[in-house]
Short mmCIF file of C-alpha atoms and ligand atoms in Angstrom, two decimals:
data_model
loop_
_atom_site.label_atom_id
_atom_site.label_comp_id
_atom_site.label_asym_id
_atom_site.label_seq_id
_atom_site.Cartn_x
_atom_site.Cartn_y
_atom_site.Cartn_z
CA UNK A 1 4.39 286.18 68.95
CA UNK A 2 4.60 285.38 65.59
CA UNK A 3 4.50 281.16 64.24
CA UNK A 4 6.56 280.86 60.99
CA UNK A 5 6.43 276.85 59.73
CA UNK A 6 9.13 276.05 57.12
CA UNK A 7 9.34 272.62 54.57
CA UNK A 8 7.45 270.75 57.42
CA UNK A 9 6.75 267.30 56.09
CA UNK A 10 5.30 263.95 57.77
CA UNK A 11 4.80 260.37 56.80
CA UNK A 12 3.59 257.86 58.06
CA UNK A 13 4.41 254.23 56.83
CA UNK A 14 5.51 255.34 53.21
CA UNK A 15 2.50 257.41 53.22
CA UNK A 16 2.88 261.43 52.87
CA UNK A 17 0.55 262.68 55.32
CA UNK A 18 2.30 265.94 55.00
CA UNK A 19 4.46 267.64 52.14
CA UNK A 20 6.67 270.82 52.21
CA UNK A 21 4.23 272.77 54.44
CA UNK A 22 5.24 276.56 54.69
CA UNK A 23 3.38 278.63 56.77
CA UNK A 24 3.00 282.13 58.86
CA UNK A 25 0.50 283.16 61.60
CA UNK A 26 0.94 286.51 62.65
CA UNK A 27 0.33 288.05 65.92
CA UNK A 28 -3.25 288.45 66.45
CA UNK A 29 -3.98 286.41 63.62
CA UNK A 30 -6.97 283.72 63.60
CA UNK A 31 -6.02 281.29 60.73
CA UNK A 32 -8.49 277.80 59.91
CA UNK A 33 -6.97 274.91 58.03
CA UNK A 34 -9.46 273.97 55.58
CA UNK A 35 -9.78 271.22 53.79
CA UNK A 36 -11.20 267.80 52.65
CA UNK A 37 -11.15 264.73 55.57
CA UNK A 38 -7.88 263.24 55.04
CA UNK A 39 -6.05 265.67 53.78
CA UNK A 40 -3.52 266.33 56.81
CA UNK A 41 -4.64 269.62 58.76
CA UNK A 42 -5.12 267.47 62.29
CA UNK A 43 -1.73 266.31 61.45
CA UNK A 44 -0.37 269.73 61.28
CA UNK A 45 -2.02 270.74 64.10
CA UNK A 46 -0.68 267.99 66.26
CA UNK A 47 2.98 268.75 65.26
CA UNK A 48 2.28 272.35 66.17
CA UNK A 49 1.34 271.17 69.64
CA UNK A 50 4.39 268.99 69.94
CA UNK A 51 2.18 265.70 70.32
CA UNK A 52 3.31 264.56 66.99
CA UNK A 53 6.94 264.61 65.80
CA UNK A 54 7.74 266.27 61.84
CA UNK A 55 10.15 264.41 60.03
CA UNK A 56 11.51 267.47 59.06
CA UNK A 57 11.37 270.68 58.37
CA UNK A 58 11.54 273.67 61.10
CA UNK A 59 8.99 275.32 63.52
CA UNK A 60 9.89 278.83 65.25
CA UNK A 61 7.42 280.67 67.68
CA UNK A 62 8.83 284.02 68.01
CA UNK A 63 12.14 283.40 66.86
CA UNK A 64 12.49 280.11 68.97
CA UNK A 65 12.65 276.45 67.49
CA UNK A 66 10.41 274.53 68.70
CA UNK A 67 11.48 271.43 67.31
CA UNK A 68 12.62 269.74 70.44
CA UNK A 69 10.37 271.23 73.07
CA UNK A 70 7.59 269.11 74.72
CA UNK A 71 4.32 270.34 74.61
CA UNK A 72 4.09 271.78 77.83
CA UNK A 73 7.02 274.13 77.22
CA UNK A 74 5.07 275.10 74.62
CA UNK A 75 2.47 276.96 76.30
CA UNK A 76 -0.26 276.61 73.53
CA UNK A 77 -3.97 276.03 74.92
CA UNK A 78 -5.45 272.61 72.53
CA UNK A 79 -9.08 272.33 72.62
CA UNK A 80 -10.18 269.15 70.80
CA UNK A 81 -13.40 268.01 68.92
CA UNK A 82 -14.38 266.11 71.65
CA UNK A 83 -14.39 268.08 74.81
CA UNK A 84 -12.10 266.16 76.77
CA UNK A 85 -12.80 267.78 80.37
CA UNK A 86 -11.71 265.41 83.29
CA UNK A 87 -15.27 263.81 84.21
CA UNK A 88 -14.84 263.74 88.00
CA UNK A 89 -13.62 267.47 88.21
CA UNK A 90 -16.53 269.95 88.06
CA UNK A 91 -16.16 272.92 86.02
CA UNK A 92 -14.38 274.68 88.13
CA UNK A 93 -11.32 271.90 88.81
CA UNK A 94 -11.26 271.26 84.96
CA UNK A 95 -11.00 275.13 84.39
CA UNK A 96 -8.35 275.55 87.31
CA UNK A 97 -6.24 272.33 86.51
CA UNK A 98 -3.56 274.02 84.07
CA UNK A 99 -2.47 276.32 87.04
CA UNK A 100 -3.10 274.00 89.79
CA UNK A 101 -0.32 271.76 88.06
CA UNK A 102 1.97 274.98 87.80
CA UNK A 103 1.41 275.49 91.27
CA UNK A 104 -0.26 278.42 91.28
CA UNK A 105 -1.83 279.73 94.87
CA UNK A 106 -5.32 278.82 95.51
CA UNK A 107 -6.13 282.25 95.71
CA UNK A 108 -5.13 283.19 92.11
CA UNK A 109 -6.40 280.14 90.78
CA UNK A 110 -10.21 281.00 92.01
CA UNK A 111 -9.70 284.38 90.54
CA UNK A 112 -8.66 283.25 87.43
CA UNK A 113 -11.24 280.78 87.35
CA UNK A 114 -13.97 283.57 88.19
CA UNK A 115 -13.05 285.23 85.60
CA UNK A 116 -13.09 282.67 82.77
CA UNK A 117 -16.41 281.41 83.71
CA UNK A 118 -17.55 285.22 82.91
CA UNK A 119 -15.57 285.47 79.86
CA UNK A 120 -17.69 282.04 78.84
CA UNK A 121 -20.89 283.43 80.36
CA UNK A 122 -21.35 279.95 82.44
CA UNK A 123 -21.21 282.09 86.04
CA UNK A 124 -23.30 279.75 87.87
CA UNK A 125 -21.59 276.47 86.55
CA UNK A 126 -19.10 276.56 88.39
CA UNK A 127 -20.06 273.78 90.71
CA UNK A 128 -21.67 271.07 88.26
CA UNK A 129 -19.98 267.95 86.67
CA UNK A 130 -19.29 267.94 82.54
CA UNK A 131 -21.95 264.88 82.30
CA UNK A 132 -24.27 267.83 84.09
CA UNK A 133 -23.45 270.22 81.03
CA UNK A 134 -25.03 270.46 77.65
CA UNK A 135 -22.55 269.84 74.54
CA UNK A 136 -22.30 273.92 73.64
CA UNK A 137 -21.43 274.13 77.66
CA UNK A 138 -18.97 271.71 77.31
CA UNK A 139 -17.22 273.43 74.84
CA UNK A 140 -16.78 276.46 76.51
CA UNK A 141 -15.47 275.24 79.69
CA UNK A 142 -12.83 273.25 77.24
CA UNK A 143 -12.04 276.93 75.77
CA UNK A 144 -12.09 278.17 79.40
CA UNK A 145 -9.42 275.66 79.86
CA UNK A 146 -7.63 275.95 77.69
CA UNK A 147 -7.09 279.59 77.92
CA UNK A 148 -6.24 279.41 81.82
CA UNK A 149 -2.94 279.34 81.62
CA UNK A 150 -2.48 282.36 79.22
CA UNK A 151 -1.56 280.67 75.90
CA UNK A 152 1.16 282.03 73.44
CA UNK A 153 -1.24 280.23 70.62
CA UNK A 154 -4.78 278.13 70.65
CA UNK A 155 -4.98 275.65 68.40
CA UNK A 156 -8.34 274.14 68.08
CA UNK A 157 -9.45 270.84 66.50
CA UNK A 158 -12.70 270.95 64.66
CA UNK A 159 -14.13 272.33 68.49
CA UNK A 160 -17.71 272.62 67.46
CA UNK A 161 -18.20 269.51 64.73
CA UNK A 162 -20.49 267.72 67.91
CA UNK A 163 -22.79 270.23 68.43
CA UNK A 164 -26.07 270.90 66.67
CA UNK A 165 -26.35 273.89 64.06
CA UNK A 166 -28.26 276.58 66.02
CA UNK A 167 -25.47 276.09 69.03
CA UNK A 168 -22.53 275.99 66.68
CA UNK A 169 -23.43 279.00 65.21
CA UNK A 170 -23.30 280.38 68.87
CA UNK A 171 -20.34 279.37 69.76
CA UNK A 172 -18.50 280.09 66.38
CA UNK A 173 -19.47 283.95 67.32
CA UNK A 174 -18.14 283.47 70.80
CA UNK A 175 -14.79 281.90 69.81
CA UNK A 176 -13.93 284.58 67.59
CA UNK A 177 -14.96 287.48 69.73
CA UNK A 178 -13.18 285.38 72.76
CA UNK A 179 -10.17 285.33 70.46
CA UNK A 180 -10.82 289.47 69.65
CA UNK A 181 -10.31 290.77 72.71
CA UNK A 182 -7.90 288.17 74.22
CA UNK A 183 -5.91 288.80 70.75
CA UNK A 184 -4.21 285.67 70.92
CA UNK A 185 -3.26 283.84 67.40
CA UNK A 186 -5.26 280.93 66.99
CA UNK A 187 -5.30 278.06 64.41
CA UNK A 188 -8.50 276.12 64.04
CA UNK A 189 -9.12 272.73 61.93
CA UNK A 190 -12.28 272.91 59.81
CA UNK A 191 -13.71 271.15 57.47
CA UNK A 192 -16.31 272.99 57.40
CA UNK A 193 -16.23 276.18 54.84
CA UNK A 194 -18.72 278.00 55.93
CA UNK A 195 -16.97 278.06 59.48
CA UNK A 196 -13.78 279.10 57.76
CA UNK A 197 -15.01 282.23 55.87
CA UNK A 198 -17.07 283.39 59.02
CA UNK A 199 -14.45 283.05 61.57
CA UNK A 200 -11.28 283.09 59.89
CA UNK A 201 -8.42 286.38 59.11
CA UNK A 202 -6.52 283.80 56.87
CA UNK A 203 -7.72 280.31 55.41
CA UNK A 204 -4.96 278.30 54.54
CA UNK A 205 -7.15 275.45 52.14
CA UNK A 206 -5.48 272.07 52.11
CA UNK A 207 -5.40 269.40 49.79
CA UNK A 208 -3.85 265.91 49.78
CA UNK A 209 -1.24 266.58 52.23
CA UNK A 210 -0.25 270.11 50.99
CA UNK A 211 -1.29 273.75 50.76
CA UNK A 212 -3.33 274.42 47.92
CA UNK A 213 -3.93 278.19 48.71
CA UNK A 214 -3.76 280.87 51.66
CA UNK A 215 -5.94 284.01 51.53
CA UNK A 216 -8.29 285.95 53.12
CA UNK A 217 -11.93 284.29 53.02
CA UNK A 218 -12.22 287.11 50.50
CA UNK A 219 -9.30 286.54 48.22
CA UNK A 220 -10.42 282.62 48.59
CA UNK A 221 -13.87 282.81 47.19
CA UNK A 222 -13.28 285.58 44.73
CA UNK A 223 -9.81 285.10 43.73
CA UNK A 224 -9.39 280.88 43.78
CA UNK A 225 -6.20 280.30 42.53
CA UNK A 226 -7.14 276.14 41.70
CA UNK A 227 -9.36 274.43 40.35
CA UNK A 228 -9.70 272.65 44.02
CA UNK A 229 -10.39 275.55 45.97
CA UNK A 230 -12.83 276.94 43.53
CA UNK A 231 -14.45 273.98 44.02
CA UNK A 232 -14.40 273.29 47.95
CA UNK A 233 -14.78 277.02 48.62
CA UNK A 234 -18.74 278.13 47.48
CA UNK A 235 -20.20 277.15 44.22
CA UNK A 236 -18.57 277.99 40.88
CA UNK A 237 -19.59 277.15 37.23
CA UNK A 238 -15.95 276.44 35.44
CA UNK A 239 -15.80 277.25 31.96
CA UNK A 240 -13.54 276.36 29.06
CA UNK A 241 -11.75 279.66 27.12
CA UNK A 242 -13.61 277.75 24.18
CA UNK A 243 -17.49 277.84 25.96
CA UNK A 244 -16.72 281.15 27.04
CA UNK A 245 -15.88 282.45 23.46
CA UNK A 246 -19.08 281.13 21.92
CA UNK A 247 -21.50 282.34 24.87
CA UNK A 248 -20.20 284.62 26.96
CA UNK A 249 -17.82 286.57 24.25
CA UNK A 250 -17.65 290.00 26.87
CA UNK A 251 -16.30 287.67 29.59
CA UNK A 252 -12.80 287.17 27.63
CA UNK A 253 -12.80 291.11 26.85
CA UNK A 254 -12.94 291.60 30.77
CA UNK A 255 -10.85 288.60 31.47
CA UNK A 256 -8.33 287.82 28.46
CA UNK A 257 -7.87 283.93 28.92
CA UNK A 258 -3.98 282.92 29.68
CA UNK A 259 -1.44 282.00 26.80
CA UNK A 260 -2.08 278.19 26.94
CA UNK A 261 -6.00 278.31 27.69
CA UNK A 262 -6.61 274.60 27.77
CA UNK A 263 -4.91 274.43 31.02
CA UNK A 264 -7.80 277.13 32.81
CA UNK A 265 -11.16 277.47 33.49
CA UNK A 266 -12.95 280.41 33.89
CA UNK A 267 -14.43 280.49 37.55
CA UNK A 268 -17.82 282.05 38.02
CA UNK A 269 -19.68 282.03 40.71
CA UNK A 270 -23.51 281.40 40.85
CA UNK A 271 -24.76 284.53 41.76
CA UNK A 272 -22.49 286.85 39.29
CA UNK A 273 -25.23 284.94 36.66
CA UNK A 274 -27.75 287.44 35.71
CA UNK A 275 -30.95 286.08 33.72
CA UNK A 276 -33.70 288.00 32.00
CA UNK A 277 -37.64 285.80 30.97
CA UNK A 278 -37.01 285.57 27.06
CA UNK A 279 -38.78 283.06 24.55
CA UNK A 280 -36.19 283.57 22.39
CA UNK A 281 -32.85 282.94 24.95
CA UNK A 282 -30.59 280.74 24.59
CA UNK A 283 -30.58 278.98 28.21
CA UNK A 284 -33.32 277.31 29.46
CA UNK A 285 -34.08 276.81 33.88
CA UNK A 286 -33.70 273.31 35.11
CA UNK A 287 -34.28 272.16 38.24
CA UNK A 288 -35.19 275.41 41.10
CA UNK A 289 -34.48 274.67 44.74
CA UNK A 290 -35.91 277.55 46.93
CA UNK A 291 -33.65 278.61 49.56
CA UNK A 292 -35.47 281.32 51.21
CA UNK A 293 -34.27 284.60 50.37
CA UNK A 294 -32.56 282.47 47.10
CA UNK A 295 -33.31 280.72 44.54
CA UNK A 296 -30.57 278.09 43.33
CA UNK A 297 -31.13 276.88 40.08
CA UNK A 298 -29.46 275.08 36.94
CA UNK A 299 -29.36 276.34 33.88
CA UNK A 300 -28.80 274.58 30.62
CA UNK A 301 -27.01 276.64 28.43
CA UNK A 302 -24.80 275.40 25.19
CA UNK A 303 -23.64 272.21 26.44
CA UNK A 304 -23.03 273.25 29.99
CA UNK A 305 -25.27 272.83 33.10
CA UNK A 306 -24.67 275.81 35.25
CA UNK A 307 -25.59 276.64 38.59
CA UNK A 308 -27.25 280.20 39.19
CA UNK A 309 -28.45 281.73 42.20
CA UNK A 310 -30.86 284.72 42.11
CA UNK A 311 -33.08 286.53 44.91
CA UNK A 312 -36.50 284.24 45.12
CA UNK A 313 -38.36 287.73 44.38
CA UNK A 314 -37.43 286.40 40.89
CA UNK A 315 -39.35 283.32 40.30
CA UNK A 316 -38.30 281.19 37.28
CA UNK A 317 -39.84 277.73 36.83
CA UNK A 318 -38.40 274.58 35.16
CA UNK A 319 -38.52 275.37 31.50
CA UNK A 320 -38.39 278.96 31.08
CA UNK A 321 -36.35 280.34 28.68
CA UNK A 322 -33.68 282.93 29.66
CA UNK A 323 -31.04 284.93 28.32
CA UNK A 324 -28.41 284.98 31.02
CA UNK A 325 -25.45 287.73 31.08
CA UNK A 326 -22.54 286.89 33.68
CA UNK A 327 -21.20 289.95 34.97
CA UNK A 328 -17.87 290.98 33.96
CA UNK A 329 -16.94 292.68 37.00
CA UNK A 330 -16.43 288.92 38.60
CA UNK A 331 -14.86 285.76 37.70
CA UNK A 332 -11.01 284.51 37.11
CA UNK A 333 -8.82 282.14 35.77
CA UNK A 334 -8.22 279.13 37.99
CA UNK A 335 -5.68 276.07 36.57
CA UNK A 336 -8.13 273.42 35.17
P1 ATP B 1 -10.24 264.72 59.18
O1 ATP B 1 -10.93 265.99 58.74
O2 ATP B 1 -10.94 263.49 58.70
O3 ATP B 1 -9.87 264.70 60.63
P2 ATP B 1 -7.51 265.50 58.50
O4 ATP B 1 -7.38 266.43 57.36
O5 ATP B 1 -7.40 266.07 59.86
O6 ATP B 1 -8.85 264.66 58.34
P3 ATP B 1 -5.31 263.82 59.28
O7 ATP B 1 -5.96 263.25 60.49
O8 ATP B 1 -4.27 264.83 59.46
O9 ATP B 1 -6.42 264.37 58.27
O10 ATP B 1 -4.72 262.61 58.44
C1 ATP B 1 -4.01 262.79 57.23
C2 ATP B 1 -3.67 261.46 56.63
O11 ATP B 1 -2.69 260.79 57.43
C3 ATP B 1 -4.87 260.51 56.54
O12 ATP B 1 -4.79 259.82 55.33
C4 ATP B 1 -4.67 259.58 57.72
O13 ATP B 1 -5.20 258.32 57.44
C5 ATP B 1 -3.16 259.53 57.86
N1 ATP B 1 -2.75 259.35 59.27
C6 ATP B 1 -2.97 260.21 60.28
N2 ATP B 1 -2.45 259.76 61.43
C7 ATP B 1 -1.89 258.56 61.15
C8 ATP B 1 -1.20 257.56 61.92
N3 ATP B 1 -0.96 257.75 63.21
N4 ATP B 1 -0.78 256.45 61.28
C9 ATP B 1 -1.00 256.26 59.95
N5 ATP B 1 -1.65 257.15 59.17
C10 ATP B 1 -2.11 258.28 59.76
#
């Protein structure tokens, strides 16, 4: 049960929504399409489902082109951002409506239904109206739906963007261990990065209508291959081969820069930035946002403002002098 996506492409008036898109989902696999608003992954997800037609390209689920086949035929389940349940069904018609259009006897279809509404942990819903349902509640009887009819593949668009933080956190813990036992592969849009390293096997990080990158969340934030996803993906201080030479000499013994260096930066992230209080250092602390456990800070050092995060047991202020050491464990070359 395997999706493979080869040289898919879209346009859309002259415009290239989509280019040369290559991509594999495995199995079990629960991939998120990350990336900047705009920069195609509803698109891709649409074609996936079959509501949106590639202008090329091919798209094979277990062997089988899709190409032609109308969504239905498809068997994927869609959730979309907003719920879209049927507003005069109650939760147990919307939940039950897949099968009651295959036909499925009554009998079954209660069952079934029974047992989603566990699976959501919404029991005694059952009988209420969506408008009767808070926004998280919503959500999972969309899910509920959505998985009904036993999908080969759920693709989910940005599902939790309209809820509130404390209940999208819930829910992002409840779609993935939904999707861990049910083991069905799942792609979900996400702008959202945080969403993408929690939840997500493989990120596949878009930009301007193509792939940029596809890793683990690991390989993402500690192995960036761009500039781009360095960016999008956590907080990175960039550095020239040149900066690096002057201040941070041992980081280009750990990390010998490429042959033509002006075209990389070094990528560091904020908390591989180690500093130690001394008059004499050659970085001084600008401005310190406490962040609970953290401390984020900036640090002026040469000619570059970087960003540094340490544990807020150790409190600099605004003005302190520093000498900061970047570990050379961390960091890589990313194309500038
Ligand atoms: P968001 O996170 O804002 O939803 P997205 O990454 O999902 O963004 P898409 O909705 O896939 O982006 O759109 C990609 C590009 O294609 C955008 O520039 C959009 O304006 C354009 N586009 C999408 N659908 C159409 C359409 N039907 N007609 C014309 N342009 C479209």
């Amino acid at each position: 049960m395997s999706l493979e996506l080869s040289h898919v492409h879209k346009s859309f008036d002259g415009f290239q929504a989509l280019k040369d898109i290559s991509l594999s989902v495995g199995p079990h696999d629960f991939v998120c399409l990350l990336g900047p608003s705009g920069c195609g992954k509803t698109t891709l997800l649409r074609i996936i489902a079959g509501l949106l037609q590639a202008d090329g390209g091919e798209i094979l689920f277990s062997g089988q082109d899709l190409g032609q086949m109308p969504p239905r035929s498809r068997n994927f389940g869609i959730v979309f951002q907003s719920y879209s349940l049927f507003p005069n069904m109650t939760v147990r018609e919307n939940i039950g409506y897949g099968l009651r259009i295959r036909r499925e006897p009554p009998a079954r279809i209660a069952a079934r239904v029974d047992e989603l509404l566990q699976l959501i942990r919404i029991p005694d819903m059952a009988e209420r109206f969506p408008w009767q349902l808070s926004g998280g509640q919503q959500q999972r009887v969309a899910l509920a739906r959505a998985l009904a009819v036993n999908p080969r593949l759920i693709l989910l668009d940005e599902p939790l963007s309209a809820l509130d933080a404390r209940v999208r956190n819930e829910m992002r813990h409840e779609i993935r261990e939904v999707q861990r036992r049910l083991k069905i592969p799942t792609i979900m849009v996400t702008h959202d990065q945080e969403e993408a390293l929690m939840l997500a096997d493989t990120i596949v990080c878009m930009n301007n209508g193509a792939i940029e990158q596809v890793g683990s969340p690991w390989q993402l934030y500690h192995e960036p291959g761009t500039r781009f996803v360095a960016d999008f993906i956590g907080l990175s201080n960039l550095l020239s081969a040149d900066w690096t030479r002057r201040h941070a000499p041992e980081m280009l013994a750990a990390h010998p820069p490429p042959a033509d260096e002006s075209r990389w930066l070094l990528c560091v992230r904020p908390e591989h930035i180690r500093l130690a209080a001394d008059a004499n250092g050659p970085a001084t602390v600008g401005a310190v946002t406490f962040l609970g456990n953290l401390c984020r800070m900036t640090l002026r050092w040469g000619d570059m403002d970087l960003r540094v995060e340490q544990h807020a047991a150790s409190a600099y202020r605004e003005g302190d002098r520093v000498r900061p050491t970047i570990d050379p464990a961390h960091g890589c070359w990313v194309t500038a």
